[in-house]
Coordinates of C-alpha atoms and ligand atoms in Angstrom, one line a residue:
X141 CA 0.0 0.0 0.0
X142 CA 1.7 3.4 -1.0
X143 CA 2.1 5.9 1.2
X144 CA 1.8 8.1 -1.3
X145 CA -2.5 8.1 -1.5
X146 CA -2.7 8.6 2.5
X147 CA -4.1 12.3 2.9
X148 CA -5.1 12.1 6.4
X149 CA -3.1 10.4 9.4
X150 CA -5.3 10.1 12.7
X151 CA -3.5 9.9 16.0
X152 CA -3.1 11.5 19.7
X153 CA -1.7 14.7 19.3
X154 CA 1.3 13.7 21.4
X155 CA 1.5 10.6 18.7
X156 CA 1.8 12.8 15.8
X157 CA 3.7 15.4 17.5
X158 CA 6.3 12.3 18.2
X159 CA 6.5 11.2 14.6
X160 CA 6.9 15.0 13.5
X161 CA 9.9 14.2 11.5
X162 CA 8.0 11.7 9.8
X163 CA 5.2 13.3 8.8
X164 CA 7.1 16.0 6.9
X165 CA 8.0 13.5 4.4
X166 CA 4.3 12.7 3.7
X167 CA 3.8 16.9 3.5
X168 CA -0.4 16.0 1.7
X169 CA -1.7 14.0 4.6
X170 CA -3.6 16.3 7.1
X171 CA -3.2 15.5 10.8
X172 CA -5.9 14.6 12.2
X173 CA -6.2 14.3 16.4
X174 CA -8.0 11.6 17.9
X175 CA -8.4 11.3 21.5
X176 CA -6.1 8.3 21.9
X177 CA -4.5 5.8 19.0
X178 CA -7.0 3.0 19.3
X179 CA -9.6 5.5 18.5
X180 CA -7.6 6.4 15.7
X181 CA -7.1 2.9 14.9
X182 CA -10.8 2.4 15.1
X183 CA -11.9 5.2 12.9
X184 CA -9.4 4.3 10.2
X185 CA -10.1 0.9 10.7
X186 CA -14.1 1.8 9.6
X187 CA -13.5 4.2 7.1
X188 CA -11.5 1.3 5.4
X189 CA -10.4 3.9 3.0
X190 CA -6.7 3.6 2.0
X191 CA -6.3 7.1 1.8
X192 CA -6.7 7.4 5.9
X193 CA -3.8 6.1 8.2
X194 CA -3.6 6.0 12.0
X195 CA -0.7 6.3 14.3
X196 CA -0.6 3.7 17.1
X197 CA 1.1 0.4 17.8
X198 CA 1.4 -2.9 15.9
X199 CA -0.7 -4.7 18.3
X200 CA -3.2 -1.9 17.8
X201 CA -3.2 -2.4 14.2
X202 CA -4.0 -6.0 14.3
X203 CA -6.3 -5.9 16.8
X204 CA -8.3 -3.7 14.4
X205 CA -7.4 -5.8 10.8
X206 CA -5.4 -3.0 10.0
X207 CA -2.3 -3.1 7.8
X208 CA 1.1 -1.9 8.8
X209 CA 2.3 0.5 6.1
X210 CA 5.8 1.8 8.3
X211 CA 7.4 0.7 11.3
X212 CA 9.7 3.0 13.9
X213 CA 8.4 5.9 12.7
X214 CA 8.8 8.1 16.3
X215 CA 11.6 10.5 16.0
X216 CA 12.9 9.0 19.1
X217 CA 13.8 5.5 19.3
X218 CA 13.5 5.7 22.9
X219 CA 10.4 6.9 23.3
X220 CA 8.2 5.6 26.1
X221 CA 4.6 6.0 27.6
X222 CA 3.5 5.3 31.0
X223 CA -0.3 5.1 31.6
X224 CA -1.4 5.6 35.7
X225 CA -4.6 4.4 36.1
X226 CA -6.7 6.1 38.6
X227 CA -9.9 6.0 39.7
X228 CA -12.1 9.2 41.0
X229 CA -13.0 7.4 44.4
X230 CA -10.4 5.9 46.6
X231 CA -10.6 2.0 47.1
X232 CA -9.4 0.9 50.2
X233 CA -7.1 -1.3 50.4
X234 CA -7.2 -4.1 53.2
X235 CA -3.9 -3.0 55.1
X236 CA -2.4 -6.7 55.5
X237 CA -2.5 -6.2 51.7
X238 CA 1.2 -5.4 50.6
X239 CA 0.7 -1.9 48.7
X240 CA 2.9 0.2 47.5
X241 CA 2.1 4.2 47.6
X242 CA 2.9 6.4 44.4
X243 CA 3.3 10.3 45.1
X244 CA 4.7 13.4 43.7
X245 CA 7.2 16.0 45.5
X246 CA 9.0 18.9 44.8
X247 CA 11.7 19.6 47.4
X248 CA 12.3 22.9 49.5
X249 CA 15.3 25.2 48.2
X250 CA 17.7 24.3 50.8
X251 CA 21.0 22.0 50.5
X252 CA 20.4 17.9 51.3
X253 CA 16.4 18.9 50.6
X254 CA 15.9 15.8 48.6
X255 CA 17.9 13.5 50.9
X256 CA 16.0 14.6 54.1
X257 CA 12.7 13.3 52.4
X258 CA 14.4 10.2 51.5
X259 CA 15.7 9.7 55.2
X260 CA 11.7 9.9 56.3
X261 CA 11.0 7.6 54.4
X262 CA 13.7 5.1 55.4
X263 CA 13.6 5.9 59.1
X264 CA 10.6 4.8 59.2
X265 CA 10.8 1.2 57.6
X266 CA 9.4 2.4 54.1
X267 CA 11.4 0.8 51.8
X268 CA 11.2 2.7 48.1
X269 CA 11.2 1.1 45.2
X270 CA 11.4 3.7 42.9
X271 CA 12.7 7.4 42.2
X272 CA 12.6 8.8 39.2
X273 CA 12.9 12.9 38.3
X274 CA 11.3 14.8 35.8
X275 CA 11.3 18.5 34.8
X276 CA 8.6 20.9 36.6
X277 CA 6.2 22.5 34.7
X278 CA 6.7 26.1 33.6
X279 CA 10.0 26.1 36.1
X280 CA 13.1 25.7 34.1
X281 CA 16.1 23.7 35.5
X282 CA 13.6 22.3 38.3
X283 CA 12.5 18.9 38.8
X284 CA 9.5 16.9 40.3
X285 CA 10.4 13.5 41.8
X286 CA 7.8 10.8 41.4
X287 CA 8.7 8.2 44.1
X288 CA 7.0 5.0 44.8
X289 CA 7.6 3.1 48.3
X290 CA 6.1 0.1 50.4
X291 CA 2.8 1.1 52.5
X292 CA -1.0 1.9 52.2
X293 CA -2.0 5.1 53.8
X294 CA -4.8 3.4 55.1
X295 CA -1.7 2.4 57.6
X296 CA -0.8 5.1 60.3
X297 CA 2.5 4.6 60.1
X298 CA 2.3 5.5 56.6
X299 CA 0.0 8.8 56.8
X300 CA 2.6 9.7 59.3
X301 CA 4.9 9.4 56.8
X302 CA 3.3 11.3 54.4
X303 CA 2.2 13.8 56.8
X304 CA 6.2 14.5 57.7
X305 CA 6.8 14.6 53.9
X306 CA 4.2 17.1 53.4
X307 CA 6.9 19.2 56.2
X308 CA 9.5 18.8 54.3
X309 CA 9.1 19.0 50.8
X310 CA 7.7 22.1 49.1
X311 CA 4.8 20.0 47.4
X312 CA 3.2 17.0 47.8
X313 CA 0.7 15.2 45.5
X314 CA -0.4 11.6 46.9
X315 CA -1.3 9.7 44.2
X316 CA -2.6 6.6 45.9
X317 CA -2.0 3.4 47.3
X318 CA -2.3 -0.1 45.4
X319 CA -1.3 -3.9 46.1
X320 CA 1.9 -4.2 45.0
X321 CA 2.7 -7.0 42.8
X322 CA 6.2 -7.2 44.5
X323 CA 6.6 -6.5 48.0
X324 CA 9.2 -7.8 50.7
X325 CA 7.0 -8.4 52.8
X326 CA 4.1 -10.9 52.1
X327 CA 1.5 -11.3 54.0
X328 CA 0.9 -14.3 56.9
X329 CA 0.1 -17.1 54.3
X330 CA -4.0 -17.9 54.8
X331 CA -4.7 -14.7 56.3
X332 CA -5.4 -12.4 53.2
X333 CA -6.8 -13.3 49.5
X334 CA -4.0 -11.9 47.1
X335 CA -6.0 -9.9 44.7
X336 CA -6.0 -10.8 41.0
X337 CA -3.8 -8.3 38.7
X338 CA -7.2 -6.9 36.8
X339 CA -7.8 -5.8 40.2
X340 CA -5.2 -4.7 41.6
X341 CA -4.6 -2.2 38.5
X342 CA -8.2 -0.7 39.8
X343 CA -7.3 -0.6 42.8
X344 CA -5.3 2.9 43.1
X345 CA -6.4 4.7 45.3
X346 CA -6.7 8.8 45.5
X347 CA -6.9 9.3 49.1
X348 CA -8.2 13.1 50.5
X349 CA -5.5 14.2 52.5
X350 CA -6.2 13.0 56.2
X351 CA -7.5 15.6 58.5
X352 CA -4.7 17.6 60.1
X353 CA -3.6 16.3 63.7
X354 CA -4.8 19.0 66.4
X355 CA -1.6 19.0 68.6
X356 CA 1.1 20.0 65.8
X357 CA -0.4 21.5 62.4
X358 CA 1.9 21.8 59.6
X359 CA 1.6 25.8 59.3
X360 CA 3.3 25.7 63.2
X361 CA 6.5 26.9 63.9
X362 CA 6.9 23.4 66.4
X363 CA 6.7 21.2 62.8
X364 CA 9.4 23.0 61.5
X365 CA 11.9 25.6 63.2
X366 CA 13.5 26.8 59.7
X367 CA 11.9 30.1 58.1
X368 CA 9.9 27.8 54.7
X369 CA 11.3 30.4 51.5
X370 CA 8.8 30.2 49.0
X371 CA 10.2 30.8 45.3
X372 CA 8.5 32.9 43.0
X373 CA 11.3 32.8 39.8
X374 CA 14.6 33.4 41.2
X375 CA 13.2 35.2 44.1
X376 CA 13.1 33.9 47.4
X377 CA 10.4 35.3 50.0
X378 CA 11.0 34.3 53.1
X379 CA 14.4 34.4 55.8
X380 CA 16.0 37.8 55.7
X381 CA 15.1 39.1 52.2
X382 CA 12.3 41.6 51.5
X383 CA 10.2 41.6 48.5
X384 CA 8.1 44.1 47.1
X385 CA 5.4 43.3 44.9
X386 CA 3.8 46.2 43.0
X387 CA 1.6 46.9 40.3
X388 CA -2.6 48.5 39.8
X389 CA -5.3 47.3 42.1
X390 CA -6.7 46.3 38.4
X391 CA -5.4 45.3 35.1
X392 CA -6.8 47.9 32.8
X393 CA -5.4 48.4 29.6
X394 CA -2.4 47.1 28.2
X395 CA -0.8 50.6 27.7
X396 CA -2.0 51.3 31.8
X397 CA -0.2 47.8 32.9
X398 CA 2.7 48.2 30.5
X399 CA 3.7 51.6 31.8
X400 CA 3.3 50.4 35.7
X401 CA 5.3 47.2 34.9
X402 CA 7.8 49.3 34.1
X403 CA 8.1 51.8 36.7
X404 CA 7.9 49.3 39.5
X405 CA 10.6 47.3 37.6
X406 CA 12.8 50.9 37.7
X407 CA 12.1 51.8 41.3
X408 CA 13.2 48.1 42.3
X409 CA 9.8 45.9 42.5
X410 CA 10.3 42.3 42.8
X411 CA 6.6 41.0 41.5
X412 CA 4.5 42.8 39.3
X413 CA 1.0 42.8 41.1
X414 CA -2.4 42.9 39.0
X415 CA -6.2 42.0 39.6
X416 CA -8.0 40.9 36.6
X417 CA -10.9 39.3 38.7
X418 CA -12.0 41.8 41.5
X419 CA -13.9 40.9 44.5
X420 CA -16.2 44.1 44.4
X421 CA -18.1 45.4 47.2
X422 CA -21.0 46.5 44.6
X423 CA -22.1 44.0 41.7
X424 CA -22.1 47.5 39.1
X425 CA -18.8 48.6 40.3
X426 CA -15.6 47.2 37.4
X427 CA -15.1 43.6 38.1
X428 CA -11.7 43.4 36.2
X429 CA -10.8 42.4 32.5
X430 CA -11.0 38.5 33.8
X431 CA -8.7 35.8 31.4
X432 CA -8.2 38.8 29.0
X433 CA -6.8 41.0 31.5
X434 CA -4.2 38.1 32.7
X435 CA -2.9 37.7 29.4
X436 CA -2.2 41.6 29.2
X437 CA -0.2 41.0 33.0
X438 CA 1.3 37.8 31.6
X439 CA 2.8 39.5 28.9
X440 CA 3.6 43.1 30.8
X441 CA 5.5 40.7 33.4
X442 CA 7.4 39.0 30.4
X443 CA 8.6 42.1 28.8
X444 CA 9.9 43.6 32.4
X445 CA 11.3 40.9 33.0
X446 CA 8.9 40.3 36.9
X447 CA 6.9 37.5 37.8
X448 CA 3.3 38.3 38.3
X449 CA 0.6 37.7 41.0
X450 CA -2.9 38.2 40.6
X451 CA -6.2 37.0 42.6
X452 CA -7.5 33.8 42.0
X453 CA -11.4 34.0 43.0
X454 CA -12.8 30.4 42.0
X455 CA -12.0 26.6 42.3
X456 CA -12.5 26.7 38.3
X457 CA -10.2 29.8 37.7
X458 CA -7.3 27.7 39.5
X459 CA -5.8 25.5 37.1
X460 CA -6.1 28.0 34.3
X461 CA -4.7 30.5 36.5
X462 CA -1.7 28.5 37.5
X463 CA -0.6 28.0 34.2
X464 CA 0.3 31.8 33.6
X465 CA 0.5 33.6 37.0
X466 CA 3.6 33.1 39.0
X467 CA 1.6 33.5 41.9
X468 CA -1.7 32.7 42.8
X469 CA -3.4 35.6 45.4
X470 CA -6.6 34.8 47.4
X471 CA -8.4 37.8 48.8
X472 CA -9.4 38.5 51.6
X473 CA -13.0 38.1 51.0
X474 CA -12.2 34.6 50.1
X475 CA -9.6 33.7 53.3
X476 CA -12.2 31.2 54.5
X477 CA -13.2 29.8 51.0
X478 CA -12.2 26.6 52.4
X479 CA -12.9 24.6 48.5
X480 CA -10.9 27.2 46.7
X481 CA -8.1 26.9 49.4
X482 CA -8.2 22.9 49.0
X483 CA -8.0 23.3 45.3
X484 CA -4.5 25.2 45.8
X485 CA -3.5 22.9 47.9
X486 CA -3.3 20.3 44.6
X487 CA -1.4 22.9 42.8
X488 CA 2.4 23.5 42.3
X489 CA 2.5 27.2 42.9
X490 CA 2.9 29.9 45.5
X491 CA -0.1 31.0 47.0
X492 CA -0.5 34.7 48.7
X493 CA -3.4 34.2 51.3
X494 CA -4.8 37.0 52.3
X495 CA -5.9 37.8 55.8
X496 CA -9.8 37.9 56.0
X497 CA -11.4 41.5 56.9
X498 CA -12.2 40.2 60.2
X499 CA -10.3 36.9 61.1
X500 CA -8.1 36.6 63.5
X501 CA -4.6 35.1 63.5
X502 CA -5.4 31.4 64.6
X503 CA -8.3 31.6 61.7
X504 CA -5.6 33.0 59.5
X505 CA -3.4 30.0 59.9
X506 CA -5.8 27.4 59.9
X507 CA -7.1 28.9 56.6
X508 CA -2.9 28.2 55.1
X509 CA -3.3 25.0 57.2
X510 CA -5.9 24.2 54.3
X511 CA -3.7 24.4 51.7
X512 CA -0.6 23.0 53.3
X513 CA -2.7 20.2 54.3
X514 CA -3.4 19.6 50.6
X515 CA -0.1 19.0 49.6
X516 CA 1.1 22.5 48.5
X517 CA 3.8 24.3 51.2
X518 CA 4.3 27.4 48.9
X519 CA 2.0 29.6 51.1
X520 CA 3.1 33.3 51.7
X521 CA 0.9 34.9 54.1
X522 CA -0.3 38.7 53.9
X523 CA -1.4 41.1 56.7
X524 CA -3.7 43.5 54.7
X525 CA -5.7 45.5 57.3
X526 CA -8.9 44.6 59.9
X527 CA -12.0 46.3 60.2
X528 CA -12.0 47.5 63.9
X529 CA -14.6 50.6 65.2
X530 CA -11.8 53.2 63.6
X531 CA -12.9 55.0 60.9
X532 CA -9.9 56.7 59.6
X533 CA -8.5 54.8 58.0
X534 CA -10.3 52.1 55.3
X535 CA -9.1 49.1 58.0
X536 CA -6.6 49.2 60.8
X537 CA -3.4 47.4 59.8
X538 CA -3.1 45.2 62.3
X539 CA 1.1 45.0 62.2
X540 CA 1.1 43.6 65.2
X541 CA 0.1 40.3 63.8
X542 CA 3.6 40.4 62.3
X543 CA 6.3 39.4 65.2
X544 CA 3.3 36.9 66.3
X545 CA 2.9 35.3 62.7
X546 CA 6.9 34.7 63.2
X547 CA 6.8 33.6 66.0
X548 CA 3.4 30.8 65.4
X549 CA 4.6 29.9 61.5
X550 CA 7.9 29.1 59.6
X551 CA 5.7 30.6 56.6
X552 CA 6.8 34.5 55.3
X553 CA 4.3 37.1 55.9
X554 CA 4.1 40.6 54.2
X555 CA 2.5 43.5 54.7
X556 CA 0.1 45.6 52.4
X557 CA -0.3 49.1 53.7
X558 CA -2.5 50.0 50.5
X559 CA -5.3 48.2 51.3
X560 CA -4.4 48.6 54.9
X561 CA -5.2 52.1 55.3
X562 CA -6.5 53.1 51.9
X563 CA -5.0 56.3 51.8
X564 CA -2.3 56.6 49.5
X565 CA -0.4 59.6 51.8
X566 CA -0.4 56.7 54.9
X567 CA 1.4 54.3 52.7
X568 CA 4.8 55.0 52.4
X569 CA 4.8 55.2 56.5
X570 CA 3.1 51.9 57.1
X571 CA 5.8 50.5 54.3
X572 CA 8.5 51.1 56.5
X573 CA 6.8 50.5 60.0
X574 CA 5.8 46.9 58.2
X575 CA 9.7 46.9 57.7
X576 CA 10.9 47.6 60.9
X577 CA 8.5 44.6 62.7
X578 CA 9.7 42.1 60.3
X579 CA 7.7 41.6 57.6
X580 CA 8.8 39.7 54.3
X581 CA 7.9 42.1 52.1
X582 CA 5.1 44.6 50.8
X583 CA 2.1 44.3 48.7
X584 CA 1.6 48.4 47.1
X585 CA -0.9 49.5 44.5
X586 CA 0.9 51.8 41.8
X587 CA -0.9 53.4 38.9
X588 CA -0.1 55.8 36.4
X589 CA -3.0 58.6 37.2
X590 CA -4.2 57.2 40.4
X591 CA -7.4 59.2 40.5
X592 CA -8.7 57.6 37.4
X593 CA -8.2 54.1 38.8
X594 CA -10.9 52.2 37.9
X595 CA -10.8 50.7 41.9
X596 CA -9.3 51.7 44.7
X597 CA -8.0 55.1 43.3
X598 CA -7.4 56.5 47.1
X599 CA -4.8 54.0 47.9
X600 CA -2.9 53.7 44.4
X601 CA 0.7 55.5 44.5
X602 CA 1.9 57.3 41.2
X603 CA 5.0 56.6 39.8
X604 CA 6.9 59.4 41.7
X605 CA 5.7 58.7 45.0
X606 CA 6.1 54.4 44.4
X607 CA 9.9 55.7 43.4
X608 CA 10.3 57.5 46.5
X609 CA 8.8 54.6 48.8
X610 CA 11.5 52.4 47.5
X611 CA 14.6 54.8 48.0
X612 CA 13.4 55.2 51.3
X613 CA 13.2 52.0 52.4
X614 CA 16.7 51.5 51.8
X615 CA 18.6 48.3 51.3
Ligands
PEP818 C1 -6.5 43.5 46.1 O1 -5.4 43.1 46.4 O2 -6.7 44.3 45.2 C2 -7.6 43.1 47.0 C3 -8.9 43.1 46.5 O3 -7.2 42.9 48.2 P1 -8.1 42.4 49.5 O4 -8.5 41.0 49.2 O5 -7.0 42.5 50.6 O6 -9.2 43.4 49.8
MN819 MN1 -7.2 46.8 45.4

């Protein structure tokens, strides 16, 4: 059969992306994606025209009477797949059952970070049986580790060990426990039905993390003495740096972004800072540009050369969100969104939470406990003003809660003397005071003609006076 009369070749798109080289030799046939190669196979394999081809295996090809027109056709000889299958509800597994457990961890930025999870796990009798790296999404020249050991969290012993993992790595994702087919240790012979492989493979469990212990959380200071530096980029927040992050209350325009990128980026700003979904008092009042908006910060933060945060306001706005922001910010309106702080919990970026208007500290930390809990460790807190009986000022920045944040977490906390007072004259004062009692860093609202903001105009600093904040903080 020629090659020659195929005009369409169905496959995966990773499939056809893998044969790219390939495909330019047949430059007529239109690529066509499938959602997996035995679809493909399938489709072709009814058509039973010889001008359509599918992309898939040999076995494939029989199974569906097809014939093979090439072998080896992947660019890479190499080239391997490995299918996890999971199921949406977790199926216990009797715990005299050996299992093994799969999860995923990124480790902290610190030297030995990788060895110190490994010495957790083999401290405590979990023998691993695999270890494998892999590049981190959207984070050049970092790595995920996928590691597989012997236990079944329905074990204590193992959620103990998970829960210490959770402390010491950055991010965890628990992807289950499953009989293994290979285990040291086998069970008492008689006492436990060894399940048949069909089984087994449906057996993998995705286990909710288990609720937090009361006595020792993982935000508290007590389950780990070391400041936790959360990396945004090359930035580290957290220890003894200080990071400003700076930008308009909203994303309005690409010239109004552009320009404040910019001048933050002159005057010294670490993070450009951007809401494109606003949490408005008022339904009618501007409620931000929404995806639209985050492409114009996406792209301002590119050309300056800053990472960007923005507010993240739903469960379904996370994953899209954590694609492009650098950081993910939860408002304070939505400190106690407890599903929205779960979902962040599953993802493998920094989140800036937000002190509610009227929470206090413990709330505060058993709202990061949420996420931390979840898997995810990259939590920078961020004291932004209470609502007390003063009037003067929009809230009362509480910086107080500062030196007692310290002292109760190992997680950074900054300040954000904007929304703090809401006065833009109070916040170059507050900036330093926030200094001076320890914080991690600022939060400021800049825009280029404050008083046409389209929110919080009152607060927003101009260039000049976001220039002048920085020289006079010094250092
Ligand atoms: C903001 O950062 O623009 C914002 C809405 O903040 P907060 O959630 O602290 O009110
Ligand atoms: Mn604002």
């Amino acid at each position: 059969m020629p090659l020659d009369a195929v005009t369409h070749v169905l496959s995966h798109p990773q499939g056809l992306e893998q044969c790219a080289a390939f495909l330019r030799t047949i430059p007529r046939a239109a690529q066509v994606h499938s959602f997996d190669p035995a679809e493909a196979m399938r489709a072709v394999a009814e058509r039973a025209d010889p001008s359509y081809a599918a992309i898939g295996s040999p076995e494939a090809a029989d199974a569906h009477g097809l014939v093979v027109l090439r072998r080896g056709i992947a660019d890479r000889e190499e080239n391997y797949t490995r299918f996890v299958v999971l199921a949406a509800k977790p199926i216990a597994v009797d715990v005299r059952v050996p299992c093994k457990t799969s999860l995923v961890l990124s480790t902290r930025h610190e030297e030995g970070a990788l060895l110190r999870c490994l010495e957790i796990l083999a401290g405590s009798g979990h023998s691993m049986t695999k270890l494998e790296s892999r590049p981190r999404p959207g984070r050049p020249f970092e790595y995920l580790f996928f590691l597989d050991f012997e236990g079944n969290l329905a074990d204590p012993r193992t959620q103990l060990v998970v829960d210490e993992l959770r402390s010491a790595a950055l991010y965890v994702k628990v992807l289950g426990s499953y009989p293994a087919k290979v285990t040291r240790s086998e069970p008492q012979p008689g006492q436990v039905r060894q399940l048949p492989a069909t089984e087994a493979l449906e057996a993998v469990v995705v286990r909710p993390p288990a609720p937090a212990k009361s006595s020792k959380r993982l935000v508290d200071r007590a389950s780990r003495p070391d400041d936790t530096l959360v990396r945004i980029g090359d930035l580290l927040v957290g220890g003894d740096g200080f990071v400003v992050m700076a930008g308009p209350c909203s994303v309005e325009s690409a010239e109004q972004v552009n320009a404040t990128a910019r001048a933050v980026r002159d005057a010294g700003a670490h993070v450009l800072r951007g809401g494109v979904f606003k949490p408005r008092t008022s339904p009618y009042a501007f409620q931000g540009m929404g995806w639209d908006g985050l492409a114009l910060l996406a792209e301002a933060g590119r050309s300056v050369g800053l990472p960007i945060i923005t507010e993240v306001m739903a469960v379904e706005q996370v994953a899209g969100m954590a694609r492009v922001a650098d950081v993910l910010q939860v408002g304070a309106r939505n400190m106690q969104n407890f599903d929205l702080l779960r979902a962040l919990g599953k993802v493998d970026r920094p989140v800036l939470l937000k002190r509610g208007l009227s929470s206090t500290i413990e709330e505060w930390l058993a709202a990061a406990e949420y996420i931390l809990s979840a898997g995810n460790q990259q939590v920078i807190l961020c004291e932004r003003g209470i609502r007390t009986f003063e009037s003067a000022t929009r809230n009362t920045l509480d910086l107080s809660a500062v030196p007692v944040v310290r002292e109760r977490t190992h997680l950074p906390v900054i300040v954000d003397p904007s929304h703090g007072t809401g006065q833009r004259r109070y916040v170059a004062p507050m900036s330093r005071a926030a200094r001076a009692v320890g914080a991690h860093g600022l939060l400021i609202e800049v825009h280029p003609d404050p008083d046409t903001a389209l929110s919080d105009a009152d607060q927003s600093l101009d260039f000049t006076q976001f220039t002048a904040l920085m020289a006079s903080l010094g250092g």
